[in-house]
CSV table of C-alpha atoms (C1' of nucleotides) in Angstrom, one decimal:
chain,number,residue,atom,x,y,z
A,199,MET,CA,-5.0,-30.1,33.3
A,200,VAL,CA,-5.8,-29.3,29.7
A,201,ARG,CA,-4.0,-31.6,27.3
A,202,ARG,CA,-3.6,-30.6,23.7
A,203,SER,CA,-3.6,-34.2,22.5
A,204,THR,CA,-3.9,-33.4,18.8
A,205,VAL,CA,-2.9,-30.2,17.2
A,206,ARG,CA,-5.8,-28.9,15.2
A,207,ALA,CA,-5.6,-30.5,11.8
A,208,ALA,CA,-5.7,-27.3,9.8
A,209,THR,CA,-2.9,-25.7,11.8
A,210,ALA,CA,0.0,-27.6,10.5
A,211,ALA,CA,-1.3,-27.2,7.0
A,212,ARG,CA,-1.8,-23.5,7.4
A,213,LYS,CA,1.7,-23.0,8.8
A,214,SER,CA,3.4,-24.9,6.0
A,215,GLN,CA,1.2,-23.1,3.5
A,216,ILE,CA,2.6,-19.8,4.8
A,217,LEU,CA,6.1,-21.1,4.9
A,218,ASP,CA,5.9,-22.3,1.3
A,219,ALA,CA,4.4,-18.9,0.2
A,220,ALA,CA,7.2,-17.1,2.1
A,221,LEU,CA,9.9,-19.2,0.4
A,222,SER,CA,8.4,-18.5,-2.9
A,223,CYS,CA,8.3,-14.8,-2.4
A,224,PHE,CA,11.8,-14.7,-0.8
A,225,THR,CA,13.2,-16.6,-3.8
A,226,ASP,CA,11.5,-14.2,-6.3
A,227,VAL,CA,12.4,-10.8,-4.9
A,228,GLY,CA,14.5,-11.4,-1.7
A,229,ILE,CA,13.5,-11.2,1.9
A,230,GLU,CA,13.6,-7.5,2.4
A,231,ALA,CA,11.6,-6.7,-0.7
A,232,THR,CA,8.8,-9.2,0.1
A,233,THR,CA,6.0,-7.6,2.1
A,234,ILE,CA,3.7,-9.3,4.5
A,235,ASP,CA,0.9,-8.6,2.1
A,236,ASP,CA,2.8,-10.5,-0.6
A,237,ILE,CA,2.9,-13.5,1.6
A,238,ARG,CA,-0.7,-13.1,2.7
A,239,ARG,CA,-1.8,-13.0,-0.9
A,240,CYS,CA,0.4,-15.9,-1.9
A,241,ALA,CA,-0.7,-18.1,1.0
A,242,ASP,CA,-4.3,-16.9,0.7
A,243,CYS,CA,-4.7,-16.1,4.4
A,244,SER,CA,-5.1,-13.0,6.5
A,245,THR,CA,-2.5,-10.8,8.2
A,246,GLY,CA,-3.7,-11.9,11.6
A,247,SER,CA,-3.2,-15.5,10.7
A,248,ILE,CA,0.4,-14.9,9.8
A,249,TYR,CA,1.1,-13.0,13.0
A,250,HIS,CA,-0.7,-15.6,15.1
A,251,HIS,CA,1.6,-18.4,13.8
A,252,PHE,CA,4.9,-16.6,13.5
A,253,GLY,CA,4.8,-13.4,15.4
A,254,SER,CA,6.8,-11.4,12.9
A,255,LYS,CA,8.3,-11.5,9.4
A,256,GLU,CA,11.6,-12.4,11.0
A,257,GLY,CA,9.8,-15.3,12.7
A,258,ILE,CA,8.8,-16.7,9.3
A,259,ALA,CA,12.3,-16.3,8.0
A,260,SER,CA,13.9,-17.9,11.1
A,261,GLU,CA,11.5,-20.9,11.1
A,262,LEU,CA,12.1,-21.5,7.4
A,263,PHE,CA,15.8,-21.3,7.9
A,264,ILE,CA,15.9,-23.7,10.9
A,265,GLU,CA,13.5,-26.2,9.3
A,266,GLY,CA,15.6,-26.2,6.1
A,267,VAL,CA,18.9,-26.8,8.0
A,268,GLN,CA,17.3,-29.7,9.9
A,269,ARG,CA,16.1,-31.4,6.7
A,270,LEU,CA,19.5,-31.0,5.1
A,271,ASN,CA,21.3,-32.3,8.2
A,272,ALA,CA,18.9,-35.3,8.6
A,273,ASP,CA,19.4,-36.3,5.0
A,274,LEU,CA,23.2,-36.2,5.4
A,275,MET,CA,23.2,-38.3,8.5
A,276,THR,CA,21.0,-41.0,6.9
A,277,LYS,CA,23.4,-41.3,4.0
A,278,LEU,CA,26.6,-40.9,6.1
A,279,THR,CA,25.9,-43.7,8.5
A,280,ARG,CA,25.8,-46.2,5.6
A,281,CYS,CA,29.5,-45.5,4.8
A,282,ARG,CA,32.1,-48.0,5.9
A,283,THR,CA,35.3,-46.3,4.7
A,284,ALA,CA,36.8,-42.8,5.2
A,285,GLU,CA,37.0,-42.2,1.4
A,286,ARG,CA,33.3,-43.1,0.9
A,287,ALA,CA,32.3,-41.0,3.9
A,288,VAL,CA,34.1,-37.9,2.8
A,289,LYS,CA,32.9,-38.2,-0.7
A,290,THR,CA,29.3,-38.8,0.5
A,291,VAL,CA,29.4,-35.5,2.4
A,292,VAL,CA,30.1,-33.8,-1.0
A,293,THR,CA,27.7,-35.9,-3.2
A,294,GLN,CA,24.8,-35.8,-0.7
A,295,TYR,CA,25.1,-32.0,-0.6
A,296,SER,CA,25.2,-31.8,-4.4
A,297,ASP,CA,22.2,-33.9,-4.8
A,298,TRP,CA,20.2,-32.2,-2.1
A,299,VAL,CA,20.9,-28.7,-3.4
A,300,THR,CA,20.0,-29.8,-6.9
A,301,ARG,CA,16.7,-31.3,-5.7
A,302,ASN,CA,15.8,-28.4,-3.4
A,303,ARG,CA,16.9,-25.3,-5.4
A,304,ASP,CA,14.7,-22.7,-3.7
A,305,LEU,CA,15.3,-23.9,-0.1
A,306,ALA,CA,19.0,-24.3,-0.7
A,307,GLY,CA,19.3,-20.9,-2.2
A,308,TYR,CA,17.5,-19.5,0.8
A,309,LEU,CA,19.9,-21.2,3.2
A,310,LEU,CA,23.0,-20.2,1.3
A,311,ASN,CA,22.1,-16.5,0.9
A,312,SER,CA,20.4,-15.7,4.2
A,313,ARG,CA,23.3,-16.0,6.5
A,314,ASP,CA,23.0,-12.4,7.9
A,315,LEU,CA,19.4,-12.9,8.8
A,316,ALA,CA,18.5,-10.8,11.8
A,317,MET,CA,17.1,-13.4,14.1
A,318,SER,CA,15.6,-13.2,17.6
A,319,ALA,CA,17.8,-14.4,20.5
A,320,GLU,CA,15.7,-17.6,20.8
A,321,ALA,CA,16.0,-18.4,17.1
A,322,VAL,CA,19.7,-17.9,17.2
A,323,GLU,CA,20.0,-20.2,20.2
A,324,MET,CA,17.7,-22.8,18.6
A,325,LEU,CA,19.9,-22.7,15.5
A,326,HIS,CA,23.1,-23.0,17.4
A,327,ASP,CA,21.7,-26.0,19.3
A,328,VAL,CA,20.7,-27.7,16.1
A,329,ASN,CA,24.1,-27.0,14.5
A,330,ARG,CA,26.1,-28.1,17.5
A,331,ALA,CA,24.2,-31.4,17.8
A,332,HIS,CA,24.7,-32.1,14.1
A,333,ILE,CA,28.3,-31.3,14.1
A,334,ARG,CA,28.9,-33.4,17.2
A,335,ARG,CA,27.3,-36.4,15.5
A,336,VAL,CA,29.3,-35.9,12.3
A,337,PHE,CA,32.6,-35.6,14.2
A,338,GLU,CA,31.8,-38.7,16.2
A,339,PHE,CA,31.3,-40.5,13.0
A,340,PHE,CA,34.5,-39.4,11.5
A,341,ALA,CA,36.7,-39.6,14.6
A,342,PRO,CA,37.8,-43.3,14.1
A,343,PHE,CA,39.0,-42.5,10.5
A,344,VAL,CA,41.2,-39.8,11.8
A,345,GLY,CA,42.4,-42.0,14.7
A,346,ASN,CA,43.5,-44.8,12.4
A,347,GLY,CA,45.4,-42.6,10.0
A,348,ALA,CA,43.0,-42.8,7.0
A,349,MET,CA,42.4,-39.1,7.3
A,350,GLN,CA,44.8,-36.3,8.1
A,351,ILE,CA,45.0,-34.8,11.6
A,352,LEU,CA,44.2,-31.1,11.2
A,353,PRO,CA,42.9,-28.3,13.3
A,354,VAL,CA,39.3,-29.3,14.1
A,355,GLU,CA,37.8,-26.2,12.7
A,356,THR,CA,39.3,-26.8,9.3
A,357,TYR,CA,37.7,-30.1,8.4
A,358,ILE,CA,34.2,-28.8,7.5
A,359,PRO,CA,35.5,-25.9,5.4
A,360,ILE,CA,37.9,-28.1,3.5
A,361,ILE,CA,35.4,-30.8,2.7
A,362,SER,CA,32.3,-28.8,2.2
A,363,GLY,CA,33.5,-25.3,1.2
A,364,PRO,CA,34.1,-26.0,-2.4
A,365,ILE,CA,30.8,-27.6,-3.3
A,366,GLN,CA,29.0,-25.0,-1.3
A,367,ASP,CA,30.7,-22.2,-3.2
A,368,TYR,CA,29.9,-24.0,-6.5
A,369,ALA,CA,26.3,-24.4,-5.4
A,370,ARG,CA,26.0,-20.7,-4.6
A,371,HIS,CA,27.2,-19.7,-8.0
A,372,TRP,CA,24.9,-22.3,-9.7
A,373,LEU,CA,21.9,-21.1,-7.7
A,374,ALA,CA,22.7,-17.5,-8.8
A,375,GLY,CA,22.5,-18.6,-12.4
A,376,GLN,CA,26.2,-18.1,-13.1
A,377,PHE,CA,27.0,-21.8,-13.8
A,378,THR,CA,25.2,-24.1,-16.1
A,379,ASP,CA,26.0,-27.6,-14.8
A,380,SER,CA,24.1,-28.5,-11.7
A,381,PRO,CA,26.1,-29.6,-8.6
A,382,ALA,CA,24.8,-33.1,-9.1
A,383,LYS,CA,26.5,-33.1,-12.5
A,384,VAL,CA,30.0,-32.1,-11.2
A,385,LYS,CA,29.9,-33.7,-7.8
A,386,ALA,CA,32.5,-36.3,-8.7
A,387,VAL,CA,35.1,-33.6,-9.3
A,388,PHE,CA,34.5,-32.1,-5.9
A,389,ALA,CA,34.3,-35.4,-4.1
A,390,GLU,CA,37.7,-36.3,-5.6
A,391,ALA,CA,39.2,-32.9,-4.6
A,392,ALA,CA,37.9,-33.2,-1.1
A,393,TRP,CA,39.4,-36.6,-0.7
A,394,SER,CA,42.7,-35.5,-2.1
A,395,ALA,CA,42.9,-32.7,0.4
A,396,MET,CA,41.8,-34.9,3.3
A,397,LYS,CA,43.3,-38.4,2.9
A,398,GLY,CA,46.1,-39.5,5.1
A,399,ALA,CA,49.6,-39.2,3.8
A,400,ASP,CA,49.8,-42.9,2.9
A,401,GLY,CA,52.1,-42.6,-0.1
A,402,PRO,CA,55.8,-41.5,-0.4
A,403,ARG,CA,54.7,-37.9,-0.5
A,404,ASP,CA,56.1,-35.4,2.0
A,405,ALA,CA,53.6,-34.9,4.8
A,406,LYS,CA,54.3,-31.2,5.4
A,407,GLU,CA,56.1,-28.2,4.0
A,408,PRO,CA,57.1,-24.9,5.4
A,409,GLY,CA,54.5,-22.3,4.6
B,243,MET,CA,28.7,25.1,-20.4
B,244,VAL,CA,30.4,24.6,-17.2
B,245,ARG,CA,32.6,21.6,-16.9
B,246,ARG,CA,33.2,19.8,-13.7
B,247,SER,CA,37.0,19.6,-14.0
B,248,THR,CA,37.5,18.7,-10.4
B,249,VAL,CA,35.0,17.2,-8.2
B,250,ARG,CA,34.3,19.4,-5.3
B,251,ALA,CA,36.7,18.6,-2.6
B,252,ALA,CA,34.2,18.0,0.1
B,253,THR,CA,32.1,15.6,-2.1
B,254,ALA,CA,34.4,12.6,-2.0
B,255,ALA,CA,34.9,13.1,1.7
B,256,ARG,CA,31.2,13.3,2.3
B,257,LYS,CA,30.5,10.1,0.3
B,258,SER,CA,33.1,8.0,2.0
B,259,GLN,CA,31.9,9.4,5.3
B,260,ILE,CA,28.5,8.1,4.6
B,261,LEU,CA,29.8,4.8,3.3
B,262,ASP,CA,31.9,4.3,6.5
B,263,ALA,CA,28.9,5.1,8.6
B,264,ALA,CA,26.8,2.7,6.7
B,265,LEU,CA,29.3,-0.1,7.0
B,266,SER,CA,29.5,0.5,10.7
B,267,CYS,CA,25.7,0.4,11.1
B,268,PHE,CA,25.3,-2.7,8.8
B,269,THR,CA,28.0,-4.5,10.8
B,270,ASP,CA,26.3,-3.7,14.1
B,271,VAL,CA,22.7,-4.5,13.4
B,272,GLY,CA,22.4,-5.7,9.8
B,273,ILE,CA,21.3,-4.0,6.6
B,274,GLU,CA,17.6,-4.4,7.1
B,275,ALA,CA,17.6,-3.1,10.7
B,276,THR,CA,19.7,0.0,10.0
B,277,THR,CA,17.6,3.0,9.2
B,278,ILE,CA,18.5,6.0,7.1
B,279,ASP,CA,18.3,8.0,10.3
B,280,ASP,CA,20.9,5.7,11.9
B,281,ILE,CA,23.3,6.4,9.0
B,282,ARG,CA,22.4,10.1,9.0
B,283,ARG,CA,23.3,10.3,12.7
B,284,CYS,CA,26.4,8.3,12.4
B,285,ALA,CA,27.7,10.2,9.4
B,286,ASP,CA,26.6,13.5,10.9
B,287,CYS,CA,24.8,14.7,7.7
B,288,SER,CA,21.2,15.2,6.5
B,289,THR,CA,18.8,12.9,4.8
B,290,GLY,CA,18.9,15.0,1.7
B,291,SER,CA,22.6,14.7,1.5
B,292,ILE,CA,22.4,10.9,1.6
B,293,TYR,CA,19.8,10.7,-1.1
B,294,HIS,CA,21.6,13.2,-3.2
B,295,HIS,CA,24.7,11.1,-3.3
B,296,PHE,CA,23.3,7.6,-3.3
B,297,GLY,CA,19.6,7.8,-4.4
B,298,SER,CA,18.5,5.1,-2.0
B,299,LYS,CA,19.5,2.8,0.8
B,300,GLU,CA,20.1,0.1,-1.7
B,301,GLY,CA,22.4,2.5,-3.6
B,302,ILE,CA,24.6,2.8,-0.5
B,303,ALA,CA,24.7,-1.0,0.0
B,304,SER,CA,25.5,-1.6,-3.7
B,305,GLU,CA,28.3,1.0,-3.8
B,306,LEU,CA,29.8,-0.3,-0.6
B,307,PHE,CA,29.7,-3.9,-2.0
B,308,ILE,CA,31.2,-3.1,-5.4
B,309,GLU,CA,33.9,-0.9,-3.9
B,310,GLY,CA,34.8,-3.7,-1.4
B,311,VAL,CA,35.0,-6.3,-4.2
B,312,GLN,CA,37.3,-4.0,-6.2
B,313,ARG,CA,39.6,-3.5,-3.3
B,314,LEU,CA,39.8,-7.2,-2.6
B,315,ASN,CA,40.4,-8.0,-6.3
B,316,ALA,CA,43.1,-5.4,-6.7
B,317,ASP,CA,45.0,-6.7,-3.7
B,318,LEU,CA,44.9,-10.2,-5.0
B,319,MET,CA,46.2,-9.3,-8.4
B,320,THR,CA,49.1,-7.3,-6.9
B,321,LYS,CA,50.2,-10.3,-4.9
B,322,LEU,CA,49.4,-12.9,-7.6
B,323,THR,CA,51.5,-11.4,-10.3
B,324,ARG,CA,54.6,-11.8,-8.2
B,325,CYS,CA,54.3,-15.6,-8.1
B,326,ARG,CA,56.5,-17.7,-10.4
B,327,THR,CA,55.3,-21.2,-9.7
B,328,ALA,CA,51.8,-22.8,-9.7
B,329,GLU,CA,52.2,-23.9,-6.1
B,330,ARG,CA,53.1,-20.5,-4.9
B,331,ALA,CA,50.3,-18.9,-7.0
B,332,VAL,CA,47.6,-21.3,-5.7
B,333,LYS,CA,48.8,-20.9,-2.1
B,334,THR,CA,48.9,-17.1,-2.6
B,335,VAL,CA,45.2,-17.0,-3.5
B,336,VAL,CA,44.5,-18.6,-0.2
B,337,THR,CA,46.9,-16.7,2.0
B,338,GLN,CA,46.1,-13.3,0.4
B,339,TYR,CA,42.4,-13.9,1.1
B,340,SER,CA,43.2,-14.9,4.7
B,341,ASP,CA,45.3,-11.9,5.4
B,342,TRP,CA,42.8,-9.5,3.7
B,343,VAL,CA,39.8,-10.8,5.7
B,344,THR,CA,41.8,-10.6,8.9
B,345,ARG,CA,42.8,-7.1,8.2
B,346,ASN,CA,39.4,-5.9,7.0
B,347,ARG,CA,36.9,-7.7,9.3
B,348,ASP,CA,33.9,-5.4,8.8
B,349,LEU,CA,34.1,-5.1,5.1
B,350,ALA,CA,34.9,-8.8,4.6
B,351,GLY,CA,31.9,-9.7,6.7
B,352,TYR,CA,29.7,-7.4,4.7
B,353,LEU,CA,30.9,-8.9,1.4
B,354,LEU,CA,30.4,-12.5,2.7
B,355,ASN,CA,27.0,-12.1,4.1
B,356,SER,CA,25.3,-9.7,1.7
B,357,ARG,CA,25.1,-12.0,-1.3
B,358,ASP,CA,21.3,-11.7,-1.6
B,359,LEU,CA,21.4,-8.0,-1.7
B,360,ALA,CA,18.6,-6.6,-3.8
B,361,MET,CA,20.5,-4.4,-6.3
B,362,SER,CA,19.4,-2.2,-9.1
B,363,ALA,CA,19.8,-3.5,-12.6
B,364,GLU,CA,22.7,-1.1,-13.2
B,365,ALA,CA,24.5,-2.1,-10.0
B,366,VAL,CA,24.1,-5.8,-10.9
B,367,GLU,CA,25.6,-5.2,-14.3
B,368,MET,CA,28.4,-3.1,-12.8
B,369,LEU,CA,29.2,-5.9,-10.4
B,370,HIS,CA,29.1,-8.5,-13.2
B,371,ASP,CA,31.5,-6.5,-15.3
B,372,VAL,CA,33.9,-6.1,-12.4
B,373,ASN,CA,33.8,-9.8,-11.6
B,374,ARG,CA,34.1,-10.9,-15.2
B,375,ALA,CA,37.2,-8.7,-15.8
B,376,HIS,CA,38.8,-10.0,-12.6
B,377,ILE,CA,38.1,-13.6,-13.3
B,378,ARG,CA,39.5,-13.2,-16.8
B,379,ARG,CA,42.7,-11.8,-15.5
B,380,VAL,CA,43.1,-14.5,-12.9
B,381,PHE,CA,42.4,-17.3,-15.5
B,382,GLU,CA,44.9,-15.8,-17.9
B,383,PHE,CA,47.5,-15.9,-15.2
B,384,PHE,CA,46.8,-19.5,-14.3
B,385,ALA,CA,46.4,-20.8,-17.8
B,386,PRO,CA,50.1,-21.6,-18.4
B,387,PHE,CA,50.2,-23.7,-15.3
B,388,VAL,CA,47.3,-25.8,-16.4
B,389,GLY,CA,48.8,-26.0,-19.9
B,390,ASN,CA,52.1,-27.4,-18.7
B,391,GLY,CA,50.6,-30.0,-16.3
B,392,ALA,CA,51.6,-28.3,-13.1
B,393,MET,CA,47.9,-28.1,-12.3
B,394,GLN,CA,45.1,-30.5,-13.0
B,395,ILE,CA,42.8,-30.0,-15.9
B,396,LEU,CA,39.3,-29.7,-14.5
B,397,PRO,CA,35.9,-28.2,-15.5
B,398,VAL,CA,36.6,-24.4,-15.6
B,399,GLU,CA,33.9,-23.6,-13.2
B,400,THR,CA,35.4,-25.8,-10.5
B,401,TYR,CA,38.8,-24.1,-10.0
B,402,ILE,CA,37.7,-21.1,-8.0
B,403,PRO,CA,35.4,-23.1,-5.6
B,404,ILE,CA,38.1,-25.7,-5.0
B,405,ILE,CA,40.8,-23.2,-4.2
B,406,SER,CA,38.9,-20.5,-2.5
B,407,GLY,CA,35.8,-22.3,-1.1
B,408,PRO,CA,37.4,-23.7,2.0
B,409,ILE,CA,39.1,-20.5,3.3
B,410,GLN,CA,35.9,-18.5,2.5
B,411,ASP,CA,33.8,-20.9,4.5
B,412,TYR,CA,36.3,-20.7,7.4
B,413,ALA,CA,36.3,-16.9,7.2
B,414,ARG,CA,32.5,-16.8,7.3
B,415,HIS,CA,32.5,-18.8,10.5
B,416,TRP,CA,35.3,-16.8,12.0
B,417,LEU,CA,33.6,-13.5,11.2
B,418,ALA,CA,30.4,-14.9,12.8
B,419,GLY,CA,32.4,-15.4,16.0
B,420,GLN,CA,32.2,-19.2,15.8
B,421,PHE,CA,35.9,-19.8,15.4
B,422,THR,CA,38.7,-18.4,17.6
B,423,ASP,CA,41.8,-18.5,15.3
B,424,SER,CA,41.8,-15.9,12.6
B,425,PRO,CA,42.1,-16.9,9.0
B,426,ALA,CA,45.6,-15.5,9.0
B,427,LYS,CA,46.6,-18.0,11.7
B,428,VAL,CA,45.4,-21.1,9.9
B,429,LYS,CA,46.1,-20.0,6.3
B,430,ALA,CA,48.9,-22.5,5.9
B,431,VAL,CA,46.5,-25.5,6.4
B,432,PHE,CA,44.2,-24.2,3.8
B,433,ALA,CA,46.9,-23.3,1.4
B,434,GLU,CA,48.2,-26.9,1.7
B,435,ALA,CA,44.8,-28.4,1.2
B,436,ALA,CA,44.1,-26.3,-1.9
B,437,TRP,CA,47.4,-27.3,-3.4
B,438,SER,CA,46.8,-31.0,-2.6
B,439,ALA,CA,43.5,-30.8,-4.5
B,440,MET,CA,44.8,-28.8,-7.4
B,441,LYS,CA,48.3,-30.1,-8.2
B,442,GLY,CA,48.8,-32.3,-11.3
B,443,ALA,CA,48.3,-35.9,-10.7
B,444,ASP,CA,51.7,-36.9,-12.1
B,445,GLY,CA,53.6,-34.7,-9.7
B,446,PRO,CA,54.5,-31.1,-10.1
B,447,ARG,CA,56.3,-30.1,-13.3
B,448,ASP,CA,57.5,-26.8,-12.0
B,449,ALA,CA,61.2,-26.5,-12.5
B,450,LYS,CA,62.0,-25.9,-8.8
B,451,GLU,CA,60.0,-28.7,-7.3
B,452,PRO,CA,61.6,-32.1,-6.8
B,453,GLY,CA,59.2,-35.1,-7.1
C,196,DG,C1',-25.0,-27.4,25.5
C,197,DT,C1',-21.7,-24.7,27.6
C,198,DT,C1',-17.0,-23.4,28.2
C,199,DT,C1',-12.5,-23.0,26.7
C,200,DT,C1',-9.0,-22.8,23.5
C,201,DA,C1',-7.2,-22.2,18.9
C,202,DC,C1',-7.4,-19.6,15.1
C,203,DT,C1',-8.8,-15.9,11.5
C,204,DA,C1',-10.1,-11.4,10.0
C,205,DG,C1',-9.1,-6.7,8.7
C,206,DA,C1',-9.0,-2.0,10.3
C,207,DA,C1',-5.8,1.2,12.7
C,208,DC,C1',-1.2,2.7,14.2
C,209,DG,C1',3.7,4.0,14.1
C,210,DT,C1',8.0,3.7,11.9
C,211,DT,C1',10.8,4.2,8.0
C,212,DG,C1',12.3,4.8,3.2
C,213,DT,C1',11.7,8.2,-0.1
C,214,DT,C1',10.4,12.6,-2.3
C,215,DC,C1',10.2,17.5,-2.6
C,216,DT,C1',11.2,22.4,-2.3
C,217,DA,C1',13.8,25.9,-0.7
C,218,DG,C1',18.2,27.5,0.5
C,219,DA,C1',23.4,27.3,1.3
C,220,DT,C1',28.0,26.6,-0.7
C,221,DT,C1',31.5,26.6,-4.1
C,222,DA,C1',33.9,27.3,-8.8
C,223,DG,C1',34.7,30.0,-12.8
C,224,DG,C1',34.4,34.3,-15.4
C,225,DA,C1',34.0,39.5,-15.9
D,238,DT,C1',34.8,41.6,-6.0
D,239,DC,C1',30.4,40.4,-7.8
D,240,DC,C1',27.5,37.4,-10.7
D,241,DT,C1',25.8,33.1,-12.4
D,242,DA,C1',25.4,28.3,-12.7
D,243,DA,C1',26.1,24.0,-10.7
D,244,DT,C1',26.5,21.3,-6.7
D,245,DC,C1',25.2,20.1,-2.4
D,246,DT,C1',22.5,20.2,2.1
D,247,DA,C1',18.5,20.6,5.0
D,248,DG,C1',14.4,19.0,7.0
D,249,DA,C1',9.4,18.8,6.5
D,250,DA,C1',5.8,16.0,4.1
D,251,DC,C1',4.3,11.7,2.0
D,252,DA,C1',3.4,6.9,1.2
D,253,DA,C1',4.3,2.1,2.1
D,254,DC,C1',4.9,-1.5,5.2
D,255,DG,C1',5.5,-4.2,9.6
D,256,DT,C1',3.0,-4.7,13.5
D,257,DT,C1',-0.7,-4.4,17.0
D,258,DC,C1',-5.4,-4.7,18.4
D,259,DT,C1',-10.1,-5.9,19.0
D,260,DA,C1',-13.7,-8.6,17.6
D,261,DG,C1',-15.3,-12.7,16.0
D,262,DT,C1',-15.5,-17.8,14.3
D,263,DA,C1',-14.6,-22.7,14.5
D,264,DA,C1',-13.3,-26.7,16.9
D,265,DA,C1',-12.3,-29.4,21.0
D,266,DA,C1',-13.2,-30.6,26.2
D,267,DC,C1',-16.4,-31.6,29.6
DNA sequence: GTTTTACTAGAACGTTGTTCTAGATTAGGA
DNA sequence: TCCTAATCTAGAACAACGTTCTAGTAAAAC
């Protein structure tokens, strides 16, 4: 049985070289407008090399997308598991995202604006698996805070939009050049807003109102 | 010199026929994957006709996008100007969006997932003008509520993300088939969350609302 | 050293967006 | 009704781009 003990050293470098070139091109002119030849020139490699590693232009786009999501998710989990209170955890979801987007402009812009990417069935499933696993971890982390009344009980599918929706929308506008202040600069506002919308009704306020 | 007093009757019909066909194709397989020939077949017209009316595939996509934004904006303003209190106005922004997306699935999905559309310089400017005018109207409407303390004073660029971000994110997931309940079904939750994050810290100062 | 596998190169192919030219259709004026 | 100009449609032809293919090179396994 042949064992591929070590991937050839140059391979990983070549792949990330192509991915970096692709991200750069996608950022400059958009996915559709970048040609394979653009990427080839920017990565200083041949067409054959690109197709050997990724199979298609869509393969590059998919791998870039999934790898980006995984990096973002991993960074969140690292910071989240250090939190001891519901308030700190909710606010960390917002501030971590703000900082990450500010530090990784190009990749963040790619992730935010490539939602309708036509991906292969395998890539879609891969992405779903990654997302499901991440969401499960996050929900397991937050479950106790909902259980003990520190956070509101809401329909499950509304938690993520309520907490992350605003800062994501802000980030999208900032990345499009429409806002001047970086997400990192205004993160406190969004962290506060998220916590306002999410904290348990501990005060004398009414809990609910007829819609 | 002949003046085109009335646009030829068939023209408007032909254009909207092509736009409808394009939206249908874009929804089914994505913008990049739909060919001019797909649209031609679906709209039952010729290639020449398409290029006469829109100039390019991107021209179709741009016009569809801008027209959709205008319809959405117009619907919001109609409903918004009926509101008399800050709470009702903020909640209306959320519920109107929920209802509109639920009623216009395809178009809403197109608007939400085509942000990175490569548009011509003119189309970009056109869209900016439309957006700026709309945002100015909305802010003029809300200004009094901020002035009298019914709503929080925040950095201007944060209002829209805080109010609309969550329901937009929810809508995106629903349109992608990831959530089962339509935005219209869960709009009350998001309206409540938006108002929680937005209302003045000292309690509402609207006449009708008791502390 | 020989074999096997991983990788690269670049020409060739087929599809697709776009252009072009000729012709059909309609509106307005005698 | 006929004429003229403008608008619109048709579909073949062109050029660009994603992809495939064949041959060849470099590195690991034995």
